[in-house]
Amino acid sequence: MIPPTPLGMPDEDGSGEIARTDLSTPAVGRLSLYYRELHRLLDSGQTSTNSRDLAAMVNVSAAVVRRDLSSIGSVGRRGVGYDVESLANHIGAVLGSGVHWKAVMIGVGYLGNALLRYRGFERLGFSLAAAFDTDPAKIHQVVGSTKILPMDQLETVLREVKPELAILTVPSEQAKEVADKIVGLGIQGILNFAPTTLRVSSAVAVINVDLASELQQLAFRIQNG
Amino acid sequence: MIPPTPLGMPDEDGSGEIARTDLSTPAVGRLSLYYRELHRLLDSGQTSTNSRDLAAMVNVSAAVVRRDLSSIGSVGRRGVGYDVESLANHIGAVLGSGVHWKAVMIGVGYLGNALLRYRGFERLGFSLAAAFDTDPAKIHQVVGSTKILPMDQLETVLREVKPELAILTVPSEQAKEVADKIVGLGIQGILNFAPTTLRVSSAVAVINVDLASELQQLAFRIQNG
């Protein structure tokens, strides 16, 4: 197993063994789930695990786990398996969780409110530096540990704080305009909850989460199960 | 283009042209997005569209749109494209949106609260029949248009209302127990927001939505972009 580089930062020596760029989106999603389960094991004091147990936790086959982990250079030892902490650190390094990512949220409606209170983000190294809304009644409230600021401070704060990520929880009609604005201010990735597909510069990473679409996919599976 | 069957119900004559069971999960996801965009066009009064415009709305190639639509039996007419309403109805029938799906929610924390107020579900034919929570302060409140009931009424209500779907917004530690219980009461599909992978009977469809994992995938893309 390749030891994680100091501070969990991606290595920059060009070996390509830590920071992989050729992982598929589903593989990255699974790594993220292994990472979550490994941290649960760590919290419970467990020090070693194996591909079969990890597979059961994430609902994939043990072969998929072994392939995913070997693709990032982690090979379990026969009869011993994987060291939980080393593996967690290694996956964390690949996923960039050792990096301290700064995020801002635009639009603090009910969903934004719920996401600001969600502790799962901080655990993964994301800090929500600020949230923005147009509603005067919400301005200067602190939700979770994030202060809500007026939209007219967006530019100043983004130039100062330099967040990499934005969580977009505005109505669909405003999503495009807000996205263009924050991309212009240096945002590199957007997690978009507005039920519209964002089209921004290809240099910007966008993940669209459409909750109604998820429910629709579930219904499709039931209907055709 | 195959006309949708009456009431948008999947056809049952065995032709297999409406209710397709061999669509991949990503294809179903894309159909769900076309459906959303077609309804936006309908709302704006637009009557026809084409694969290129649909592709731009959903951020895929026109070839992918044509392949997806032809896989469900919809072929655009050269120089004319697709009739917006017919296509929306047809995709709706494939996705089961003509069916009236009943859902319940278990766990009304901040996220549950936000989801109960989300109007996107109703538009797609999902009704949230009831929500359940253990907190006495929340019981009998109406959020959105859904009443919050005590957990000890779960069994009675599920046997009476017979919902097909459940939205699980409980803490991770409770997810497994609650899932087993509602599956025992006849729930056929679970949209799970608890950050843990649910393992239930293979006869039950489960879609896990892990919001922290989505943010982690976004960070990975930025780091490796």
Short mmCIF file of C-alpha atoms in Angstrom, two decimals:
data_model
loop_
_atom_site.label_atom_id
_atom_site.label_comp_id
_atom_site.label_asym_id
_atom_site.label_seq_id
_atom_site.Cartn_x
_atom_site.Cartn_y
_atom_site.Cartn_z
CA MET A 1 0.00 0.00 0.00
CA ILE A 2 1.33 3.42 -0.90
CA PRO A 3 1.59 5.62 2.17
CA PRO A 4 -0.32 8.88 1.92
CA THR A 5 1.84 11.91 1.25
CA PRO A 6 2.27 14.37 4.14
CA LEU A 7 -0.89 16.26 5.11
CA GLY A 8 -2.87 14.11 2.75
CA MET A 9 -2.06 16.45 -0.13
CA PRO A 10 -1.94 14.98 -3.60
CA ASP A 11 1.64 14.21 -4.52
CA GLU A 12 3.23 16.47 -7.04
CA ASP A 13 6.20 14.39 -8.05
CA GLY A 14 4.47 13.22 -11.17
CA SER A 15 4.34 9.58 -10.13
CA GLY A 16 0.60 9.71 -10.64
CA GLU A 17 0.12 7.14 -7.93
CA ILE A 18 -1.81 9.36 -5.57
CA ALA A 19 -3.63 11.89 -7.71
CA ARG A 20 -5.31 9.82 -10.41
CA THR A 21 -7.08 11.62 -13.17
CA ASP A 22 -8.34 8.60 -15.04
CA LEU A 23 -10.93 7.36 -12.57
CA SER A 24 -14.48 7.08 -13.87
CA THR A 25 -17.23 9.09 -12.20
CA PRO A 26 -18.84 5.95 -10.71
CA ALA A 27 -15.43 4.84 -9.39
CA VAL A 28 -14.95 8.21 -7.69
CA GLY A 29 -18.43 7.88 -6.21
CA ARG A 30 -17.56 4.44 -4.83
CA LEU A 31 -14.23 5.65 -3.42
CA SER A 32 -16.16 8.36 -1.64
CA LEU A 33 -18.43 5.71 -0.10
CA TYR A 34 -15.49 3.48 0.96
CA TYR A 35 -13.99 6.57 2.55
CA ARG A 36 -17.19 7.22 4.47
CA GLU A 37 -17.40 3.61 5.69
CA LEU A 38 -13.70 3.50 6.62
CA HIS A 39 -14.22 6.56 8.80
CA ARG A 40 -17.16 4.85 10.44
CA LEU A 41 -14.88 1.86 11.19
CA LEU A 42 -12.19 4.21 12.53
CA ASP A 43 -14.75 5.85 14.82
CA SER A 44 -15.72 2.44 16.14
CA GLY A 45 -12.09 1.52 16.81
CA GLN A 46 -11.70 -1.12 14.09
CA THR A 47 -8.17 -1.23 12.68
CA SER A 48 -8.36 -3.65 9.75
CA THR A 49 -10.91 -4.62 7.11
CA ASN A 50 -11.09 -6.54 3.86
CA SER A 51 -12.62 -6.22 0.42
CA ARG A 52 -15.52 -8.51 1.30
CA ASP A 53 -16.59 -6.45 4.30
CA LEU A 54 -16.12 -3.15 2.45
CA ALA A 55 -18.15 -4.56 -0.43
CA ALA A 56 -21.01 -5.43 1.90
CA MET A 57 -20.98 -1.94 3.42
CA VAL A 58 -21.28 -0.26 0.03
CA ASN A 59 -23.41 -2.89 -1.71
CA VAL A 60 -21.01 -3.79 -4.53
CA SER A 61 -19.03 -6.97 -5.16
CA ALA A 62 -15.69 -7.65 -3.47
CA ALA A 63 -14.13 -7.80 -6.93
CA VAL A 64 -15.23 -4.23 -7.64
CA VAL A 65 -13.74 -3.08 -4.32
CA ARG A 66 -10.42 -4.78 -5.10
CA ARG A 67 -10.35 -3.30 -8.61
CA ASP A 68 -11.18 0.21 -7.35
CA LEU A 69 -8.56 0.08 -4.62
CA SER A 70 -5.87 -1.43 -6.81
CA SER A 71 -6.55 1.28 -9.40
CA ILE A 72 -5.38 3.84 -6.83
CA GLY A 73 -2.44 1.68 -5.84
CA SER A 74 -3.87 0.05 -2.70
CA VAL A 75 -3.52 -3.71 -2.57
CA GLY A 76 -4.78 -5.62 0.45
CA ARG A 77 -2.52 -8.22 2.04
CA ARG A 78 -3.73 -11.80 1.76
CA GLY A 79 -5.24 -12.97 5.05
CA VAL A 80 -4.76 -9.51 6.57
CA GLY A 81 -6.69 -7.19 4.34
CA TYR A 82 -6.37 -3.43 4.56
CA ASP A 83 -5.28 -1.20 7.41
CA VAL A 84 -8.33 1.00 7.98
CA GLU A 85 -6.48 4.20 8.82
CA SER A 86 -3.90 3.98 6.00
CA LEU A 87 -6.57 3.13 3.47
CA ALA A 88 -8.80 5.98 4.64
CA ASN A 89 -5.89 8.42 4.41
CA HIS A 90 -4.91 7.17 0.98
CA ILE A 91 -8.43 7.42 -0.46
CA GLY A 92 -8.75 10.80 1.20
CA ALA A 93 -5.59 11.96 -0.58
CA VAL A 94 -6.89 10.73 -3.93
CA LEU A 95 -10.22 12.44 -3.39
CA GLY A 96 -8.60 15.65 -2.21
CA SER A 97 -10.06 15.46 1.28
CA GLY A 98 -6.71 16.37 2.80
CA VAL A 99 -7.07 19.65 0.95
CA HIS A 100 -9.06 22.24 2.83
CA TRP A 101 -11.79 23.23 0.40
CA LYS A 102 -13.69 26.44 0.86
CA ALA A 103 -17.27 26.61 -0.30
CA VAL A 104 -19.96 29.25 -0.33
CA MET A 105 -23.68 28.79 -0.63
CA ILE A 106 -25.93 30.95 -2.77
CA GLY A 107 -29.59 30.94 -1.78
CA VAL A 108 -30.64 30.00 1.73
CA GLY A 109 -34.17 28.66 1.36
CA TYR A 110 -35.32 25.52 3.18
CA LEU A 111 -32.90 23.28 1.33
CA GLY A 112 -29.98 25.68 1.79
CA ASN A 113 -30.85 25.90 5.45
CA ALA A 114 -30.79 22.12 5.77
CA LEU A 115 -27.46 21.87 3.94
CA LEU A 116 -25.85 24.55 6.13
CA ARG A 117 -26.71 22.45 9.17
CA TYR A 118 -25.46 19.23 7.62
CA ARG A 119 -22.29 18.13 9.41
CA GLY A 120 -21.18 15.69 6.74
CA PHE A 121 -19.43 18.41 4.72
CA GLU A 122 -17.03 19.52 7.46
CA ARG A 123 -15.96 15.97 8.15
CA LEU A 124 -14.71 15.73 4.58
CA GLY A 125 -12.65 18.89 4.78
CA PHE A 126 -15.16 21.33 3.32
CA SER A 127 -15.82 24.56 5.13
CA LEU A 128 -18.80 26.71 4.29
CA ALA A 129 -17.20 30.13 4.44
CA ALA A 130 -20.32 32.17 3.80
CA ALA A 131 -23.87 31.98 2.51
CA PHE A 132 -25.71 34.60 0.50
CA ASP A 133 -29.35 35.49 0.19
CA THR A 134 -31.48 38.40 -0.95
CA ASP A 135 -34.03 38.20 1.89
CA PRO A 136 -33.30 40.99 4.42
CA ALA A 137 -34.88 38.90 7.20
CA LYS A 138 -32.18 36.24 6.76
CA ILE A 139 -29.14 38.51 6.49
CA HIS A 140 -26.65 38.25 9.36
CA GLN A 141 -28.28 35.11 10.75
CA VAL A 142 -25.84 32.33 11.51
CA VAL A 143 -27.02 28.87 10.38
CA GLY A 144 -24.88 25.92 11.41
CA SER A 145 -21.67 27.88 11.70
CA THR A 146 -22.13 29.93 8.54
CA LYS A 147 -23.18 33.56 8.40
CA ILE A 148 -25.76 34.66 5.84
CA LEU A 149 -24.64 37.76 3.95
CA PRO A 150 -26.50 40.00 1.50
CA MET A 151 -26.06 39.21 -2.20
CA ASP A 152 -24.45 42.60 -2.81
CA GLN A 153 -21.45 41.44 -0.76
CA LEU A 154 -20.97 38.39 -2.99
CA GLU A 155 -18.26 39.92 -5.16
CA THR A 156 -16.26 41.40 -2.27
CA VAL A 157 -16.38 38.21 -0.22
CA LEU A 158 -15.52 35.90 -3.12
CA ARG A 159 -12.53 38.06 -4.07
CA GLU A 160 -11.33 38.03 -0.48
CA VAL A 161 -12.08 34.45 0.63
CA LYS A 162 -11.35 32.81 -2.76
CA PRO A 163 -13.59 29.77 -2.31
CA GLU A 164 -13.15 26.97 -4.87
CA LEU A 165 -16.69 25.61 -4.61
CA ALA A 166 -20.23 26.94 -4.57
CA ILE A 167 -23.43 25.22 -3.55
CA LEU A 168 -26.24 26.65 -5.62
CA THR A 169 -29.63 26.50 -3.92
CA VAL A 170 -31.43 29.29 -5.74
CA PRO A 171 -34.65 28.96 -7.79
CA SER A 172 -34.18 27.62 -11.34
CA GLU A 173 -34.86 31.01 -12.92
CA GLN A 174 -31.88 32.55 -11.12
CA ALA A 175 -29.45 29.66 -11.45
CA LYS A 176 -27.88 30.61 -14.78
CA GLU A 177 -27.31 34.25 -13.88
CA VAL A 178 -25.84 33.42 -10.48
CA ALA A 179 -23.66 30.67 -11.94
CA ASP A 180 -22.23 33.00 -14.58
CA LYS A 181 -21.49 35.59 -11.91
CA ILE A 182 -19.68 33.27 -9.51
CA VAL A 183 -17.74 31.61 -12.32
CA GLY A 184 -16.59 35.08 -13.30
CA LEU A 185 -15.44 35.54 -9.72
CA GLY A 186 -13.25 32.43 -9.80
CA ILE A 187 -15.48 29.58 -8.57
CA GLN A 188 -14.10 26.31 -9.98
CA GLY A 189 -16.88 23.89 -9.11
CA ILE A 190 -20.64 24.12 -8.56
CA LEU A 191 -22.93 21.70 -6.77
CA ASN A 192 -26.23 22.71 -8.31
CA PHE A 193 -29.52 21.88 -6.59
CA ALA A 194 -31.63 24.13 -8.81
CA PRO A 195 -33.70 21.80 -11.04
CA THR A 196 -32.09 23.03 -14.23
CA THR A 197 -28.97 21.86 -16.05
CA LEU A 198 -26.27 24.50 -15.71
CA ARG A 199 -24.11 25.24 -18.71
CA VAL A 200 -20.97 27.12 -17.81
CA SER A 201 -17.40 27.20 -19.08
CA SER A 202 -16.01 23.71 -19.55
CA ALA A 203 -13.20 24.67 -17.16
CA VAL A 204 -15.75 24.66 -14.35
CA ALA A 205 -16.89 21.38 -12.81
CA VAL A 206 -20.64 21.10 -12.28
CA ILE A 207 -22.58 18.39 -10.49
CA ASN A 208 -26.34 18.71 -10.81
CA VAL A 209 -28.46 17.14 -8.09
CA ASP A 210 -32.11 16.95 -9.13
CA LEU A 211 -34.12 15.49 -6.27
CA ALA A 212 -37.31 15.01 -8.27
CA SER A 213 -35.33 13.18 -10.93
CA GLU A 214 -33.98 10.78 -8.30
CA LEU A 215 -37.52 9.98 -7.19
CA GLN A 216 -38.53 9.51 -10.82
CA GLN A 217 -35.67 7.06 -11.36
CA LEU A 218 -36.79 5.16 -8.29
CA ALA A 219 -40.35 4.94 -9.63
CA PHE A 220 -39.02 3.72 -12.97
CA ARG A 221 -37.11 0.94 -11.26
CA ILE A 222 -40.18 -0.18 -9.34
CA GLN A 223 -42.37 -0.10 -12.44
CA ASN A 224 -39.85 -2.13 -14.40
CA GLY A 225 -38.52 -4.30 -11.59
CA MET B 1 -43.63 8.72 -32.80
CA ILE B 2 -45.63 6.25 -30.77
CA PRO B 3 -48.63 7.96 -29.17
CA PRO B 4 -48.79 7.64 -25.39
CA THR B 5 -51.35 5.19 -24.12
CA PRO B 6 -54.46 6.65 -22.45
CA LEU B 7 -53.81 8.38 -19.12
CA GLY B 8 -50.09 7.98 -19.65
CA MET B 9 -50.18 4.49 -18.16
CA PRO B 10 -47.62 1.97 -19.36
CA ASP B 11 -49.16 -0.23 -22.01
CA GLU B 12 -49.91 -3.75 -21.01
CA ASP B 13 -50.30 -5.38 -24.38
CA GLY B 14 -46.82 -6.77 -24.21
CA SER B 15 -45.52 -4.74 -27.14
CA GLY B 16 -42.83 -3.45 -24.85
CA GLU B 17 -42.73 -0.19 -26.76
CA ILE B 18 -43.83 2.00 -23.89
CA ALA B 19 -42.63 0.31 -20.73
CA ARG B 20 -38.98 -0.48 -21.42
CA THR B 21 -37.13 -2.48 -18.86
CA ASP B 22 -33.75 -2.46 -20.57
CA LEU B 23 -32.84 1.20 -20.14
CA SER B 24 -29.58 1.89 -18.30
CA THR B 25 -29.66 3.94 -15.12
CA PRO B 26 -27.91 6.91 -16.80
CA ALA B 27 -30.41 6.73 -19.68
CA VAL B 28 -33.32 6.84 -17.23
CA GLY B 29 -31.67 9.81 -15.54
CA ARG B 30 -31.37 11.62 -18.88
CA LEU B 31 -34.99 10.82 -19.84
CA SER B 32 -36.00 12.34 -16.55
CA LEU B 33 -34.10 15.53 -17.45
CA TYR B 34 -35.58 15.71 -20.96
CA TYR B 35 -38.97 15.33 -19.33
CA ARG B 36 -38.24 18.25 -17.01
CA GLU B 37 -37.06 20.46 -19.87
CA LEU B 38 -40.01 19.50 -22.11
CA HIS B 39 -42.37 20.59 -19.34
CA ARG B 40 -40.51 23.87 -19.10
CA LEU B 41 -41.03 24.33 -22.87
CA LEU B 42 -44.71 23.42 -22.52
CA ASP B 43 -45.10 26.01 -19.75
CA SER B 44 -43.55 28.62 -22.01
CA GLY B 45 -45.91 27.73 -24.87
CA GLN B 46 -43.34 26.13 -27.18
CA THR B 47 -44.85 23.32 -29.27
CA SER B 48 -41.90 21.76 -31.08
CA THR B 49 -38.24 21.10 -30.36
CA ASN B 50 -35.34 19.11 -31.77
CA SER B 51 -32.52 16.91 -30.54
CA ARG B 52 -29.96 19.72 -30.76
CA ASP B 53 -31.94 22.06 -28.53
CA LEU B 54 -32.81 19.28 -26.07
CA ALA B 55 -29.13 18.32 -26.00
CA ALA B 56 -28.13 21.87 -25.13
CA MET B 57 -30.69 22.02 -22.32
CA VAL B 58 -29.39 18.85 -20.70
CA ASN B 59 -25.72 19.24 -21.60
CA VAL B 60 -25.27 16.07 -23.64
CA SER B 61 -24.71 15.60 -27.37
CA ALA B 62 -27.57 15.62 -29.87
CA ALA B 63 -26.57 12.06 -30.82
CA VAL B 64 -27.16 10.90 -27.25
CA VAL B 65 -30.58 12.57 -27.24
CA ARG B 66 -31.55 10.88 -30.50
CA ARG B 67 -30.32 7.50 -29.26
CA ASP B 68 -32.16 7.84 -25.94
CA LEU B 69 -35.40 8.88 -27.62
CA SER B 70 -35.23 6.27 -30.35
CA SER B 71 -34.60 3.62 -27.68
CA ILE B 72 -38.07 4.39 -26.32
CA GLY B 73 -39.57 4.48 -29.79
CA SER B 74 -39.60 8.24 -30.38
CA VAL B 75 -38.09 9.36 -33.64
CA GLY B 76 -38.06 13.05 -34.54
CA ARG B 77 -39.21 14.09 -38.00
CA ARG B 78 -36.52 15.55 -40.23
CA GLY B 79 -36.82 19.32 -40.40
CA VAL B 80 -39.67 19.27 -37.87
CA GLY B 81 -38.21 17.60 -34.81
CA TYR B 82 -40.38 16.48 -31.94
CA ASP B 83 -43.79 17.61 -30.81
CA VAL B 84 -43.15 18.85 -27.27
CA GLU B 85 -46.39 17.65 -25.70
CA SER B 86 -46.41 14.19 -27.32
CA LEU B 87 -42.79 13.62 -26.42
CA ALA B 88 -43.33 14.77 -22.83
CA ASN B 89 -46.32 12.45 -22.51
CA HIS B 90 -44.43 9.55 -24.02
CA ILE B 91 -41.38 9.95 -21.77
CA GLY B 92 -43.75 10.42 -18.85
CA ALA B 93 -45.41 7.09 -19.67
CA VAL B 94 -42.04 5.33 -19.88
CA LEU B 95 -40.95 6.83 -16.57
CA GLY B 96 -44.24 6.01 -14.89
CA SER B 97 -45.15 9.62 -14.28
CA GLY B 98 -48.69 9.00 -15.47
CA VAL B 99 -48.99 6.63 -12.55
CA HIS B 100 -49.98 8.31 -9.31
CA TRP B 101 -47.22 7.33 -6.90
CA LYS B 102 -47.76 7.60 -3.18
CA ALA B 103 -44.78 8.31 -0.98
CA VAL B 104 -44.23 8.73 2.74
CA MET B 105 -41.34 10.42 4.48
CA ILE B 106 -39.66 9.05 7.58
CA GLY B 107 -37.77 11.61 9.65
CA VAL B 108 -38.62 15.30 9.40
CA GLY B 109 -35.39 17.10 10.30
CA TYR B 110 -34.17 20.12 8.37
CA LEU B 111 -33.66 18.14 5.17
CA GLY B 112 -37.03 16.38 5.49
CA ASN B 113 -38.63 19.73 6.09
CA ALA B 114 -37.05 21.16 2.93
CA LEU B 115 -38.13 18.14 0.87
CA LEU B 116 -41.72 18.33 2.11
CA ARG B 117 -41.88 21.91 0.83
CA TYR B 118 -40.30 21.03 -2.51
CA ARG B 119 -42.91 21.34 -5.26
CA GLY B 120 -40.96 19.35 -7.84
CA PHE B 121 -42.28 16.02 -6.58
CA GLU B 122 -45.97 16.78 -7.08
CA ARG B 123 -45.39 17.95 -10.63
CA LEU B 124 -44.06 14.50 -11.47
CA GLY B 125 -47.08 12.69 -10.05
CA PHE B 126 -45.73 11.91 -6.59
CA SER B 127 -47.86 12.71 -3.59
CA LEU B 128 -46.41 12.78 -0.11
CA ALA B 129 -49.21 11.07 1.77
CA ALA B 130 -47.74 11.41 5.25
CA ALA B 131 -44.53 12.10 7.14
CA PHE B 132 -43.42 10.50 10.39
CA ASP B 133 -41.21 11.71 13.21
CA THR B 134 -40.56 10.88 16.83
CA ASP B 135 -40.37 14.48 18.07
CA PRO B 136 -43.64 15.34 19.90
CA ALA B 137 -43.16 19.04 19.02
CA LYS B 138 -43.45 18.23 15.31
CA ILE B 139 -46.41 15.85 15.45
CA HIS B 140 -49.58 17.09 13.74
CA GLN B 141 -47.78 19.99 12.08
CA VAL B 142 -48.52 20.32 8.38
CA VAL B 143 -45.43 21.03 6.25
CA GLY B 144 -46.03 21.80 2.58
CA SER B 145 -49.28 19.88 2.35
CA THR B 146 -48.17 16.86 4.36
CA LYS B 147 -49.11 16.11 7.94
CA ILE B 148 -46.45 14.89 10.36
CA LEU B 149 -47.61 11.84 12.31
CA PRO B 150 -46.06 10.01 15.25
CA MET B 151 -43.86 7.02 14.43
CA ASP B 152 -46.20 4.69 16.31
CA GLN B 153 -48.82 5.29 13.62
CA LEU B 154 -46.42 4.19 10.86
CA GLU B 155 -47.73 0.64 10.62
CA THR B 156 -51.41 1.60 10.65
CA VAL B 157 -50.98 4.33 8.06
CA LEU B 158 -48.80 2.27 5.71
CA ARG B 159 -51.28 -0.62 5.79
CA GLU B 160 -54.12 1.76 5.04
CA VAL B 161 -52.55 4.16 2.49
CA LYS B 162 -50.33 1.53 0.80
CA PRO B 163 -47.61 3.92 -0.45
CA GLU B 164 -45.11 2.48 -2.92
CA LEU B 165 -42.23 4.80 -2.03
CA ALA B 166 -40.53 6.10 1.07
CA ILE B 167 -38.15 9.00 1.46
CA LEU B 168 -35.77 8.19 4.29
CA THR B 169 -34.41 11.25 6.06
CA VAL B 170 -33.49 9.75 9.42
CA PRO B 171 -30.02 9.71 11.03
CA SER B 172 -27.67 6.97 9.74
CA GLU B 173 -27.94 4.93 12.94
CA GLN B 174 -31.69 4.52 12.47
CA ALA B 175 -31.74 4.01 8.70
CA LYS B 176 -31.35 0.22 8.66
CA GLU B 177 -34.00 -0.45 11.30
CA VAL B 178 -36.52 1.91 9.72
CA ALA B 179 -35.83 0.52 6.24
CA ASP B 180 -36.40 -3.06 7.39
CA LYS B 181 -39.64 -2.02 9.04
CA ILE B 182 -41.12 -0.19 6.06
CA VAL B 183 -40.03 -2.91 3.64
CA GLY B 184 -41.89 -5.35 5.86
CA LEU B 185 -44.92 -3.08 5.50
CA GLY B 186 -44.85 -3.24 1.69
CA ILE B 187 -42.70 -0.27 0.60
CA GLN B 188 -41.25 -1.06 -2.84
CA GLY B 189 -38.73 1.74 -3.25
CA ILE B 190 -36.63 3.90 -0.92
CA LEU B 191 -34.95 7.21 -1.64
CA ASN B 192 -32.34 7.22 1.11
CA PHE B 193 -30.74 10.45 2.28
CA ALA B 194 -29.14 8.93 5.37
CA PRO B 195 -25.37 8.82 4.68
CA THR B 196 -25.20 5.04 4.83
CA THR B 197 -25.70 2.41 2.14
CA LEU B 198 -28.96 0.59 2.75
CA ARG B 199 -29.07 -3.12 2.18
CA VAL B 200 -32.57 -4.49 1.91
CA SER B 201 -34.28 -7.25 -0.03
CA SER B 202 -33.28 -7.20 -3.68
CA ALA B 203 -36.97 -6.90 -4.54
CA VAL B 204 -36.87 -3.36 -3.15
CA ALA B 205 -35.39 -0.52 -5.23
CA VAL B 206 -33.06 1.79 -3.32
CA ILE B 207 -31.48 5.02 -4.48
CA ASN B 208 -28.94 6.44 -2.06
CA VAL B 209 -28.32 10.19 -2.20
CA ASP B 210 -25.19 11.13 -0.25
CA LEU B 211 -24.80 14.89 -0.37
CA ALA B 212 -21.30 14.94 1.11
CA SER B 213 -20.23 12.37 -1.47
CA GLU B 214 -21.49 14.64 -4.26
CA LEU B 215 -19.38 17.50 -2.93
CA GLN B 216 -16.40 15.15 -2.68
CA GLN B 217 -16.83 14.10 -6.31
CA LEU B 218 -16.93 17.75 -7.29
CA ALA B 219 -13.69 18.43 -5.42
CA PHE B 220 -12.09 15.43 -7.11
CA ARG B 221 -13.01 16.79 -10.51
CA ILE B 222 -11.54 20.19 -9.71
CA GLN B 223 -8.35 18.66 -8.36
CA ASN B 224 -7.94 16.48 -11.42
CA GLY B 225 -9.42 18.83 -14.01
#
